[in-house]
Short mmCIF file of C-alpha atoms in Angstrom, two decimals:
data_model
loop_
_atom_site.label_atom_id
_atom_site.label_comp_id
_atom_site.label_asym_id
_atom_site.label_seq_id
_atom_site.Cartn_x
_atom_site.Cartn_y
_atom_site.Cartn_z
CA MET A 1 34.65 77.45 121.04
CA GLY A 2 33.53 74.20 122.62
CA HIS A 3 35.26 72.31 125.41
CA GLY A 4 38.42 70.39 124.63
CA VAL A 5 39.09 71.90 121.18
CA MET A 6 42.67 71.09 120.12
CA PHE A 7 44.76 73.25 117.79
CA ILE A 8 47.78 71.44 116.31
CA ASN A 9 50.65 73.82 115.50
CA ASP A 10 53.22 71.51 113.88
CA LYS A 11 52.52 69.36 110.79
CA VAL A 12 55.27 66.86 111.63
CA PRO A 13 55.72 66.75 115.42
CA ARG A 14 58.80 64.79 116.42
CA ALA A 15 60.80 64.56 119.63
CA VAL A 16 64.09 64.21 117.76
CA ASN A 17 65.61 65.81 114.68
CA GLU A 18 66.95 63.97 111.59
CA SER A 19 70.25 63.15 113.33
CA GLY A 20 68.45 61.58 116.31
CA LEU A 21 69.18 64.39 118.78
CA ILE A 22 66.43 65.91 120.90
CA GLN A 23 64.86 68.80 119.02
CA ARG A 24 65.63 72.32 120.14
CA GLU A 25 63.45 75.39 119.68
CA ALA A 26 65.14 76.18 116.34
CA ASP A 27 64.13 72.73 114.98
CA TRP A 28 60.38 73.40 115.31
CA GLN A 29 58.31 75.03 112.60
CA VAL A 30 55.13 76.50 114.09
CA ILE A 31 52.41 76.95 111.45
CA PRO A 32 49.55 79.36 112.27
CA THR A 33 45.83 78.66 111.95
CA LEU A 34 43.19 81.33 111.24
CA VAL A 35 39.68 81.26 112.70
CA LYS A 36 37.62 84.09 111.25
CA LYS A 37 34.89 86.18 112.88
CA GLY A 38 31.70 84.37 113.85
CA ALA A 39 33.07 80.84 113.39
CA SER A 40 31.88 78.18 115.82
CA ILE A 41 33.90 75.09 116.73
CA GLY A 42 32.24 72.16 118.52
CA SER A 43 33.64 70.35 121.56
CA ASN A 44 36.60 68.01 121.08
CA ALA A 45 37.29 69.11 117.51
CA THR A 46 40.91 68.91 116.34
CA ILE A 47 42.13 71.65 114.00
CA MET A 48 45.34 70.98 112.07
CA CYS A 49 47.76 73.84 111.53
CA GLY A 50 47.76 75.94 108.40
CA VAL A 51 44.01 75.85 107.82
CA THR A 52 41.55 78.75 107.71
CA ILE A 53 38.08 78.43 109.18
CA GLY A 54 35.92 81.00 107.38
CA GLU A 55 33.54 83.61 108.74
CA ASN A 56 30.40 82.13 110.31
CA ALA A 57 31.58 78.59 109.56
CA VAL A 58 30.49 75.78 111.91
CA ILE A 59 32.70 72.83 112.81
CA GLY A 60 30.90 69.78 114.24
CA ALA A 61 31.87 68.35 117.61
CA GLY A 62 34.64 65.76 117.40
CA SER A 63 35.61 66.72 113.84
CA VAL A 64 39.18 66.62 112.55
CA VAL A 65 39.76 69.62 110.26
CA LEU A 66 42.59 69.01 107.76
CA LYS A 67 41.62 71.54 105.06
CA ASP A 68 40.24 75.07 104.84
CA VAL A 69 36.54 75.52 105.61
CA PRO A 70 34.95 78.34 103.58
CA ASP A 71 32.74 81.12 104.93
CA SER A 72 29.25 80.02 106.08
CA ALA A 73 29.96 76.31 105.64
CA VAL A 74 29.16 73.48 108.05
CA ALA A 75 31.92 70.85 108.23
CA ALA A 76 31.88 67.65 110.26
CA GLY A 77 33.48 64.22 110.46
CA ASN A 78 36.91 62.66 110.44
CA PRO A 79 38.27 64.04 108.26
CA ALA A 80 35.87 66.99 108.27
CA ARG A 81 33.91 67.48 105.07
CA ILE A 82 31.51 70.22 104.12
CA ILE A 83 28.02 68.87 104.73
CA ARG A 84 26.04 72.00 103.92
CA ARG A 85 26.18 75.76 103.41
CA LEU A 86 24.50 78.31 105.62
CA LYS A 87 22.69 81.31 104.20
CA GLU A 88 24.99 84.34 104.15
CA LYS A 89 23.93 87.15 106.48
#
């Protein structure tokens, strides 16, 4: 895990609810993210909630991950795209 990696845990973050009142704890829906064994995430990457980063996957520095990254894939960019596959161990 590189420096400054950000995990986003709410797909629609808002300070107020639909009626305009300040949101309470019950108004938030926290969505988990899964980072599997051996994955590597570069500095300043942003990982959106609900995605899975596969085993031995590599996320490039500064990338914004919006979708799942499969095992042994290298993803980079904004939005992150798979740029190559690593050989499986």
